[in-house]
Structures are given as C-alpha cells and as structure tokens.
mmCIF file of C-alpha atoms in Angstrom:
data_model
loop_
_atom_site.group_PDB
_atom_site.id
_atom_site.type_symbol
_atom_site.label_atom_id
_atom_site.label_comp_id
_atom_site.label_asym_id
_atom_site.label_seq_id
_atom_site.Cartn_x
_atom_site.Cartn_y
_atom_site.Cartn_z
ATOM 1 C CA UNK G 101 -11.094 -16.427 -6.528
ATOM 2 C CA UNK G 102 -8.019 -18.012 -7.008
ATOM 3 C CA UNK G 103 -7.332 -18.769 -3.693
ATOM 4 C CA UNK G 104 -10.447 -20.105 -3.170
ATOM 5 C CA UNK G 105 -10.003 -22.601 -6.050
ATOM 6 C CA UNK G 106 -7.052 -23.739 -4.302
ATOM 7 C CA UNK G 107 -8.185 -23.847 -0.986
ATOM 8 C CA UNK G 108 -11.083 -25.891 -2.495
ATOM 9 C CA UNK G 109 -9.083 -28.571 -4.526
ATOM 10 C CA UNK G 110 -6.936 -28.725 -0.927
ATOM 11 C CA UNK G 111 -10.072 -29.307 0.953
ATOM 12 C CA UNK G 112 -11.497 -32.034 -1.495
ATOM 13 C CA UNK G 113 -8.145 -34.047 -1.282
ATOM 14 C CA UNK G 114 -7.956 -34.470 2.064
ATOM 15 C CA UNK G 115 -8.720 -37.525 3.593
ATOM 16 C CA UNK G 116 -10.918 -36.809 6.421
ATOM 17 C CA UNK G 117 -12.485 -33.435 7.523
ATOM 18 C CA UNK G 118 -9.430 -32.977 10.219
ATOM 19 C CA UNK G 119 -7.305 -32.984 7.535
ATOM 20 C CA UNK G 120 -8.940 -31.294 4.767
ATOM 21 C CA UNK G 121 -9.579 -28.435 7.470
ATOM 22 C CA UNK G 122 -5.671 -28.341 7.756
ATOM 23 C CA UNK G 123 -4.756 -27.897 4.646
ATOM 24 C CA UNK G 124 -6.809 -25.159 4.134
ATOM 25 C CA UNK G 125 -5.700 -23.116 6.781
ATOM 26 C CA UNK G 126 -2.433 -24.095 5.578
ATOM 27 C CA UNK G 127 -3.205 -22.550 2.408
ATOM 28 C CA UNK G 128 -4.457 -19.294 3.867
ATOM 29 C CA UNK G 129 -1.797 -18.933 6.008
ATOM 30 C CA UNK G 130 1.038 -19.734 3.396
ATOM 31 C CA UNK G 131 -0.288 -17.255 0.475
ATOM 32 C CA UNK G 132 0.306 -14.033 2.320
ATOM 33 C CA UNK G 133 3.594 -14.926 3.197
ATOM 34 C CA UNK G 134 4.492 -15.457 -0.100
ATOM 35 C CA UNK G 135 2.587 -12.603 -1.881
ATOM 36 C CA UNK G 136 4.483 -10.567 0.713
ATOM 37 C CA UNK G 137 8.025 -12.527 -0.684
ATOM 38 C CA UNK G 138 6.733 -11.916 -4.067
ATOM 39 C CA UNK G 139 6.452 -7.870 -3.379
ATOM 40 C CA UNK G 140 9.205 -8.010 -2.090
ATOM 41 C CA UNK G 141 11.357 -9.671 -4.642
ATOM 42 C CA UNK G 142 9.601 -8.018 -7.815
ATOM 43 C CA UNK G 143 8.893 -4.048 -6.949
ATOM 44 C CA UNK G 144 12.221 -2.593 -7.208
ATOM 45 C CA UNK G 145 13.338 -0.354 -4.980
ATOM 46 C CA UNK G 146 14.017 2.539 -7.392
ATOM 47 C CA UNK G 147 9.807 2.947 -7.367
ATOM 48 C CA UNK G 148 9.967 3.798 -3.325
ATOM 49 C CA UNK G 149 13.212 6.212 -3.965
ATOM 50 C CA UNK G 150 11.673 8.295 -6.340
ATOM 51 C CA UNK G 151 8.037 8.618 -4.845
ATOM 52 C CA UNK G 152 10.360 9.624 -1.560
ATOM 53 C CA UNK G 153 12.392 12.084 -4.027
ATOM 54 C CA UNK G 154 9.460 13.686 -5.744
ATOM 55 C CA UNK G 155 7.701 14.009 -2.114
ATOM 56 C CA UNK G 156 10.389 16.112 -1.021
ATOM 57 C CA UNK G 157 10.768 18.505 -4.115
ATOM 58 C CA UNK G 158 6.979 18.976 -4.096
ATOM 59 C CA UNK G 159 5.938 22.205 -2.766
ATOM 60 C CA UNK G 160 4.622 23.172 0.453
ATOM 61 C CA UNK G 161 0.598 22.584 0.713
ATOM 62 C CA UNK G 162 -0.981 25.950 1.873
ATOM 63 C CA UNK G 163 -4.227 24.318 2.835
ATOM 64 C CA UNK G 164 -4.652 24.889 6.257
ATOM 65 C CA UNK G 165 -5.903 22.967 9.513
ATOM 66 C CA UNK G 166 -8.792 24.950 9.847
ATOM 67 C CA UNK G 167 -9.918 24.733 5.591
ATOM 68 C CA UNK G 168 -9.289 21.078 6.368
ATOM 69 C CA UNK G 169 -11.849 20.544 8.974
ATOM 70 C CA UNK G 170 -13.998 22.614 7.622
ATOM 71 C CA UNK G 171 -14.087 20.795 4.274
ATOM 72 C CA UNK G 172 -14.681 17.604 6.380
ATOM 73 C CA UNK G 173 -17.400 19.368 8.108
ATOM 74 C CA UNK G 174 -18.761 20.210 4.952
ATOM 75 C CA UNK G 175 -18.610 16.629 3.427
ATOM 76 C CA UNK G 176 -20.942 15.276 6.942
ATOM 77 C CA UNK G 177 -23.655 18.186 6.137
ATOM 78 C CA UNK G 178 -24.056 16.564 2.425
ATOM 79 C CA UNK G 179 -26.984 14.570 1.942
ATOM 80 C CA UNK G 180 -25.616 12.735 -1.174
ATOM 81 C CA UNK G 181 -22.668 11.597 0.478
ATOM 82 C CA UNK G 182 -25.168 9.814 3.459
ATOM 83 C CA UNK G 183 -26.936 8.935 0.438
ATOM 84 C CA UNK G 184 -23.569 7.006 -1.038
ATOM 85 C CA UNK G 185 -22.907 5.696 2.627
ATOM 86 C CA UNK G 186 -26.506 3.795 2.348
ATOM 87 C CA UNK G 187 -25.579 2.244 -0.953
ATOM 88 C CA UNK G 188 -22.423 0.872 0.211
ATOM 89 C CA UNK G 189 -24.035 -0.286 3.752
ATOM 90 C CA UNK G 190 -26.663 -1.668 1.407
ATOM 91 C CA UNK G 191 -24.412 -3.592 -0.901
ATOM 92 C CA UNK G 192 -21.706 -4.833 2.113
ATOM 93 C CA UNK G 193 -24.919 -6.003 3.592
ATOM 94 C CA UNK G 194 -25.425 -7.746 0.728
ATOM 95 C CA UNK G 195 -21.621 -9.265 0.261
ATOM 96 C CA UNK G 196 -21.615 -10.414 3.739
ATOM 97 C CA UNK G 197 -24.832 -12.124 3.469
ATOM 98 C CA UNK G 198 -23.835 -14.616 -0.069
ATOM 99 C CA UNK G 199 -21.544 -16.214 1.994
ATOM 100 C CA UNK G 200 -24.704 -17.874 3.833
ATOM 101 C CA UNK G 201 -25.861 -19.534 0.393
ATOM 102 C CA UNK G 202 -23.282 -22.499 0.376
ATOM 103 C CA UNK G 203 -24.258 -23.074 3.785
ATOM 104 C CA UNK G 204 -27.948 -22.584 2.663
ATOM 105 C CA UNK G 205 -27.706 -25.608 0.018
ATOM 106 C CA UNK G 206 -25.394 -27.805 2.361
ATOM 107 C CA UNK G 207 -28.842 -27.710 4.957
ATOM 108 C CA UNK G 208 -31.597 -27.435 2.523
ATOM 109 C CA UNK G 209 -30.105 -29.458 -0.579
ATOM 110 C CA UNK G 210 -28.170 -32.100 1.368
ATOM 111 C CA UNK G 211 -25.352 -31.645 -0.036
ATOM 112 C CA UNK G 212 -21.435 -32.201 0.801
ATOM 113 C CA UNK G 213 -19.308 -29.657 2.190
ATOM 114 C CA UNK G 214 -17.242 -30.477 -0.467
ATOM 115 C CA UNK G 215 -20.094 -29.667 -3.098
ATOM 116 C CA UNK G 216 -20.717 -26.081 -1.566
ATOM 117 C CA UNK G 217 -16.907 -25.315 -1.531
ATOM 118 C CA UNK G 218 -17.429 -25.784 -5.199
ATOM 119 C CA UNK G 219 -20.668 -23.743 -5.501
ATOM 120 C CA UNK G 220 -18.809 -21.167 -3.007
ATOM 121 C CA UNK G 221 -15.616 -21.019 -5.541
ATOM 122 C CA UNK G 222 -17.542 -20.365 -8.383
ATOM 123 C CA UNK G 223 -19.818 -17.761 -7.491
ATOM 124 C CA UNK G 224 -16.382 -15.853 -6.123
ATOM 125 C CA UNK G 225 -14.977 -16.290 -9.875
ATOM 126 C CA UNK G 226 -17.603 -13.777 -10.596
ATOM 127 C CA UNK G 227 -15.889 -11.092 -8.805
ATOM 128 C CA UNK G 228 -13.526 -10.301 -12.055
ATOM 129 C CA UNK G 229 -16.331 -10.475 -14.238
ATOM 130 C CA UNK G 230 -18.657 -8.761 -12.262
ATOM 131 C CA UNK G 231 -16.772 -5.662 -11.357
ATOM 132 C CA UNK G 232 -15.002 -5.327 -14.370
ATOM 133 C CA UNK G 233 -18.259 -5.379 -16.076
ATOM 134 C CA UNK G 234 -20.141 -3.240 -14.292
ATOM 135 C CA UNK G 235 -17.160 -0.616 -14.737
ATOM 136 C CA UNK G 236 -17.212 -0.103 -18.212
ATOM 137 C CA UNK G 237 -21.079 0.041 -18.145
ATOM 138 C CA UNK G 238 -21.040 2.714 -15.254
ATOM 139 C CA UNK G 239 -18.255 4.615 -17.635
ATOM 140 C CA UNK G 240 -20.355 4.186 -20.575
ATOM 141 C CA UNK G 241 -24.153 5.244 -19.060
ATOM 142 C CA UNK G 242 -23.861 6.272 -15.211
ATOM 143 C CA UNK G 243 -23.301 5.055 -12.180
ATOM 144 C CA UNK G 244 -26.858 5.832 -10.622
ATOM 145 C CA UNK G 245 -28.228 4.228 -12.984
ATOM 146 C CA UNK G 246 -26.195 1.212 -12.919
ATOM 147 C CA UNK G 247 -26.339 0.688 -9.252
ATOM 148 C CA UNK G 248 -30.286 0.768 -9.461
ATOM 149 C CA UNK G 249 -30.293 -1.750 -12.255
ATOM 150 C CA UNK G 250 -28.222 -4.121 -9.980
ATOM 151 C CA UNK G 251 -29.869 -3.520 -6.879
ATOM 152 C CA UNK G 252 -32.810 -4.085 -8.829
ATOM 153 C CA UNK G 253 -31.956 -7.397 -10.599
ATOM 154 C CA UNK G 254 -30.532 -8.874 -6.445
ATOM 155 C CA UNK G 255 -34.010 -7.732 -4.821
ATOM 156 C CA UNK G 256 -35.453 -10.539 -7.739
ATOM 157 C CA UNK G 257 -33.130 -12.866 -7.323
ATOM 158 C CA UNK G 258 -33.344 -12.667 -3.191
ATOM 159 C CA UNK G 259 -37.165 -13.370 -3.565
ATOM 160 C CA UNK G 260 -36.792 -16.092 -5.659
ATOM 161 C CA UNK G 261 -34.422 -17.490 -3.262
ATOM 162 C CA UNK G 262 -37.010 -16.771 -0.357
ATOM 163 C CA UNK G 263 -39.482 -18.505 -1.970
ATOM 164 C CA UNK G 264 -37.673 -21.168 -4.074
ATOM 165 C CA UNK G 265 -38.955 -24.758 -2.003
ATOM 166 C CA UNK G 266 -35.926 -26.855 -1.029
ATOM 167 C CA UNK G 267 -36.415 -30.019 -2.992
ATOM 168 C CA UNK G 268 -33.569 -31.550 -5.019
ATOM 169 C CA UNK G 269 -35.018 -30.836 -8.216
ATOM 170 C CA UNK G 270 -34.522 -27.065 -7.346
ATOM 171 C CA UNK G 271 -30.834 -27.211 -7.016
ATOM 172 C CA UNK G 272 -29.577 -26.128 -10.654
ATOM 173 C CA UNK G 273 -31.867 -23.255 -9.871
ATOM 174 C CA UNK G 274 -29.988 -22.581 -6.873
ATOM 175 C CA UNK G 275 -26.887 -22.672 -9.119
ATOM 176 C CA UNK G 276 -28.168 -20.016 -11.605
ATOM 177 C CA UNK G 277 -29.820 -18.102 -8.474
ATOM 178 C CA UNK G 278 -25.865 -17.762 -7.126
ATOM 179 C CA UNK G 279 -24.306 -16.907 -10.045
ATOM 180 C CA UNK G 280 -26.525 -13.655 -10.360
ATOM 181 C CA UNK G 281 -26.231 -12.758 -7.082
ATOM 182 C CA UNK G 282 -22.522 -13.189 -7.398
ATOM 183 C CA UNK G 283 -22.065 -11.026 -10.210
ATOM 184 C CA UNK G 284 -24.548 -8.608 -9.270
ATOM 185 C CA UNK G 285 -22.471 -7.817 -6.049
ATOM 186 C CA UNK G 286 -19.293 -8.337 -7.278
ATOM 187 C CA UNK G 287 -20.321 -5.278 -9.648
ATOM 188 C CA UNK G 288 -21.722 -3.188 -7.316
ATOM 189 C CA UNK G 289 -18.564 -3.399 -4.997
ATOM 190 C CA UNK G 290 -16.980 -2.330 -8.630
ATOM 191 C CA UNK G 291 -18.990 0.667 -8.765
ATOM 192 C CA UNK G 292 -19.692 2.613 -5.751
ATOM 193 C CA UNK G 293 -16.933 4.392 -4.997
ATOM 194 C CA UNK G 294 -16.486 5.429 -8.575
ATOM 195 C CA UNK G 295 -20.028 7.546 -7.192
ATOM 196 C CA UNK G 296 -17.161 9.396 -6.015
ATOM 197 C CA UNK G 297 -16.707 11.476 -9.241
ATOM 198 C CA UNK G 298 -20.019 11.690 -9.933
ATOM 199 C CA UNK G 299 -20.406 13.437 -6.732
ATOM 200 C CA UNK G 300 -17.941 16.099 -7.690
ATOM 201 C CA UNK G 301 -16.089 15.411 -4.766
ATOM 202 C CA UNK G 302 -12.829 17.597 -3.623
ATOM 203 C CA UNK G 303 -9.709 15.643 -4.435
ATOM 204 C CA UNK G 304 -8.375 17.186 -1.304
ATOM 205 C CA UNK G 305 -11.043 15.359 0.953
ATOM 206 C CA UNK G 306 -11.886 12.120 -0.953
ATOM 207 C CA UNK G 307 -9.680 10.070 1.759
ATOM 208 C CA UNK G 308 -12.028 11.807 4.294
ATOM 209 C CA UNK G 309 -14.620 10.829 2.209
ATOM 210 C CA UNK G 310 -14.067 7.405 1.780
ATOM 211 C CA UNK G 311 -13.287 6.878 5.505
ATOM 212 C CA UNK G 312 -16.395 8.332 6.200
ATOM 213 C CA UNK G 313 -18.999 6.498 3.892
ATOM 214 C CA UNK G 314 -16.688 2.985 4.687
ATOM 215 C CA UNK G 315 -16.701 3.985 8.223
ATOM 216 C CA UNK G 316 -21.223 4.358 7.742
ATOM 217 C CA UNK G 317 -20.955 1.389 5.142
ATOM 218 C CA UNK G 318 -19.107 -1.415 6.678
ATOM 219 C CA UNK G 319 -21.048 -1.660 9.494
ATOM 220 C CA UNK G 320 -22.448 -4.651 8.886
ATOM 221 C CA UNK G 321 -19.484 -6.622 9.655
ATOM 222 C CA UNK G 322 -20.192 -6.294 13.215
ATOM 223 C CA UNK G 323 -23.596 -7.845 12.778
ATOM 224 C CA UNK G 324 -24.931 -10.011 10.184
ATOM 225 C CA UNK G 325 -23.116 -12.888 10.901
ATOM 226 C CA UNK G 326 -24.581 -12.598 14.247
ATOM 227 C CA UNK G 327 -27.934 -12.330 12.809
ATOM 228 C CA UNK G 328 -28.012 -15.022 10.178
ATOM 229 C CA UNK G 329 -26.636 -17.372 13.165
ATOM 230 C CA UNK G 330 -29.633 -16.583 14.920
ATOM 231 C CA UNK G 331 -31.852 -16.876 12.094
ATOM 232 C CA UNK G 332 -31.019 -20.225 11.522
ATOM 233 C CA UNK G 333 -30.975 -21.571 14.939
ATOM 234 C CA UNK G 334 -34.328 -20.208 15.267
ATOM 235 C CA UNK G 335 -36.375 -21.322 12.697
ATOM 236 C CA UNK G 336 -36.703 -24.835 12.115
ATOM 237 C CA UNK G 337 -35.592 -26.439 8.348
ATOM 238 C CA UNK G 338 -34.338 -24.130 6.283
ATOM 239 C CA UNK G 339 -37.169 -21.377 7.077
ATOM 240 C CA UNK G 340 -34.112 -19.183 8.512
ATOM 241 C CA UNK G 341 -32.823 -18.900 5.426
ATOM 242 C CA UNK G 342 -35.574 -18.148 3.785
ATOM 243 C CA UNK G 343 -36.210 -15.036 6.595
ATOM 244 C CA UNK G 344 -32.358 -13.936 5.686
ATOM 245 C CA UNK G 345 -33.031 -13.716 1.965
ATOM 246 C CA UNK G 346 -36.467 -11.864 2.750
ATOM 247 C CA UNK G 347 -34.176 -9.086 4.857
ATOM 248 C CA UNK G 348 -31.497 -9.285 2.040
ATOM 249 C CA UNK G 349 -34.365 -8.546 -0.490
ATOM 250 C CA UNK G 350 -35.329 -5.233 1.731
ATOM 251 C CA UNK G 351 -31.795 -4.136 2.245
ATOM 252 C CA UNK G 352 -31.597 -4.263 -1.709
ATOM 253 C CA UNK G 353 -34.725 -1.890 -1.853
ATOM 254 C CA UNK G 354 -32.807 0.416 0.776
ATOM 255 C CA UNK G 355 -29.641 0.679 -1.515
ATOM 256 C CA UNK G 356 -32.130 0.805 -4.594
ATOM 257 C CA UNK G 357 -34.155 3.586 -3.400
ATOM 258 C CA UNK G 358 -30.638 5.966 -2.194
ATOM 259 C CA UNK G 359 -29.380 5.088 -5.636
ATOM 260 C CA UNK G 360 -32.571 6.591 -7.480
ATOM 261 C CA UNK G 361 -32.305 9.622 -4.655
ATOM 262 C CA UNK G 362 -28.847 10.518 -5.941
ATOM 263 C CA UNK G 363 -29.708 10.155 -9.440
ATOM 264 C CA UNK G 364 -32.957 12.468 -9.294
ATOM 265 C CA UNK G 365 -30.152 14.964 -7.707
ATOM 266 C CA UNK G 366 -27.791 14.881 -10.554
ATOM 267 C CA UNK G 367 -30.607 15.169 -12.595
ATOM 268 C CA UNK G 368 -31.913 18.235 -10.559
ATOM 269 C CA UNK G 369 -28.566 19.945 -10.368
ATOM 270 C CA UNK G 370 -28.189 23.110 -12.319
#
C-alpha cells in the first residue's frame, strides 16, 4: 500500500503519460533494490550463525521417506483440505479480479487515470486493516465462520456492482462499493491459511500442505486476466464488466458454500 501511494503521487507528477509511466516503473524497480540494501544492512549476521548452529546440534529426524509420502498421500485423500484449496481458489479469484475496478470506473465513470490510481491506492490501504482485522475475529469466533461471513458480505457487494448503472451520480457508490470489497479480500487472504490449524494439520506436512492447496488455489493467475480482457472487448459499454462482477459474485458462492462444508465438518467431528 505504500508503494502504491508512491507510485501514485509519481504518476500524478509527471508531465505527460510517457513520463508519468517512467517514473513509475522507476519506482518499482528501485524499491526492491533497496529493501534488499536495507536487509542487508539491518539483519545482523549473528541471526543466520546461530539458526546454522542450532541446525547442526539438532538431532537427527527419524521420519522416514516412505512415512513422508505417505503422509502426503494422506493429505490428497482429505476432503477438507480440497475443501480449503476451493476457498483459497475462490478468494485469489477474487483478489485478481479488484484490480479490474479502477479500470471499471476509468471506462464507465470517465474518469482520469490519475483518479483510478487514487481509487486503486486506497482500496490497497485496506489490506492492513483488512487482514489484521479479520485475524483477531477468526482468533476470537472461528475461521469457518468468518470466511462465510466475508464471502458472504463480497457476493452483495459484486451484485451491486453488476447491477449498479454507470452514471456519474453513482460514483461515490462505486467508492464505498471498493472499499468493501477491498477489505473483505484483504481479510480473507488474512485468514485462510490460518484454516490450517483448524484442520488439525501435521506440523510435519503443513509445507506439503500449503504447496498443495496454493498449488489448487492460485490457479487463477493463469487465467482471469485473460478472461476479463475478453470480457471487455466483447461486450460493448461497460456490459463486460458488469458480466465479470456477475462471475465474481458466483465464485464468492463457490468459496462460501466450501467454507460452510468445512464448518458442518468441525461441527460433525467427534
């Protein structure tokens, strides 16, 4: 989020869209090379010499190859753990597809790009709030629950953007309409693999277990911009937007339903 604020006070100073473009690849391409200065200046190296120290001392794991595997094996077969992989395919789905809503307002609102860098900024200053949030709610009720609430609250808020009529009156709508949706993902990406413990997952195979549900989860990177592109160039107006919220509404459901699924199972469990 900070970044972004940056990157959008760069782009609104620049003279002409060349140049504003510039600086914010400028930005973007500076920032890691100093966070990577900054690591490398502040950790102190006594931190790596005794995590390499303790390593060594530690005893000798007697878990074998063949436990291993069949743990992992074991972890596949478990219908919660598909059940977790649909929530977080469900949310990324959902993360991916806010980044379309300052493009949205740009094309339906006629506004600058400078105005939805703004909009774009501030519904990314949610991600703190949101996941920090939805943390100590999930710690304080449970997880299950909390996911369905959220998934819940975005399938509203997607429908309201679906059918929300793109007139400039409707704009500070649009504004309040972002904000949730920000926050609402923003906390579920705070949340889901905290489902983790409530799964009563091995400690020995959660890294097998997060690469697995990621590996189900993520796979919406290789699509959706694909298939908000081609929504848009479509449908005339801003009708392909309208389509792209509709789908983000029933993805929502998806993640919604698999959240209930797992709850009724903890609630089943002896």
């Amino acid at each position: 989020a900070v970044l972004a604020s940056i990157a959008t006070g760069v782009f609104a100073w620049g003279a002409t869209l060349q140049t504003s473009l510039q600086g914010v690849l400028a930005v973007y391409a500076v920032s890691p090379m100093l966070a990577g200065g900054l690591i490398w200046l502040v950790v102190p190296r006594s931190v790596h010499e005794e995590e390499e120290g303790q390593a060594r001392s530690a005893p000798e794991h007697t878990y074998g190859i063949q436990d291993q595997l069949r743990g992992m094996w074991g972890i596949v077969q478990r219908s919660d753990v598909w059940l977790l992989a649909f929530v977080v395919f469900a949310a990324y789905t959902l993360y991916v597809g806010i980044y379309d809503l300052p493009a949205f307002v740009e094309k339906g609102y006629d506004k600058s790009k400078t105005y939805t860098a703004t909009l774009g900024t501030v519904r990314d200053w949610m991600r703190p709030i949101g996941a920090i949030g939805a943390g100590l709610i999930a710690d304080r009720f449970n997880g299950a629950k909390t996911l369905i609430s959220l998934f819940a609250l975005l399938i509203l808020t997607f429908l309201s953007l679906y059918s929300l009529p793109a007139v400039p009156s409707a704009v500070g709508i649009v504004w309040v309409q972002v904000l949730v949706v920000g926050l609402a993902v923003f906390a579920l990406r705070g949340v889901y693999f905290a489902m983790l413990e409530e799964l009563n997952i091995p400690v020995s195979l959660t890294g097998f277990t997060v690469g697995f549900v990621s590996f189900v989860g993520f796979i919406p990177d290789l699509y959706m911009h694909l298939l908000s592109g081609y929504l848009v160039a479509y449908f005339e107006g801003v009708m392909g937007y309208h389509v792209y919220f509709a789908f983000l509404a029933v993805i929502s459901v998806v993640g919604m339903a698999s959240a209930a699924i797992i709850l009724r199972q903890q609630q089943n469990a002896p």
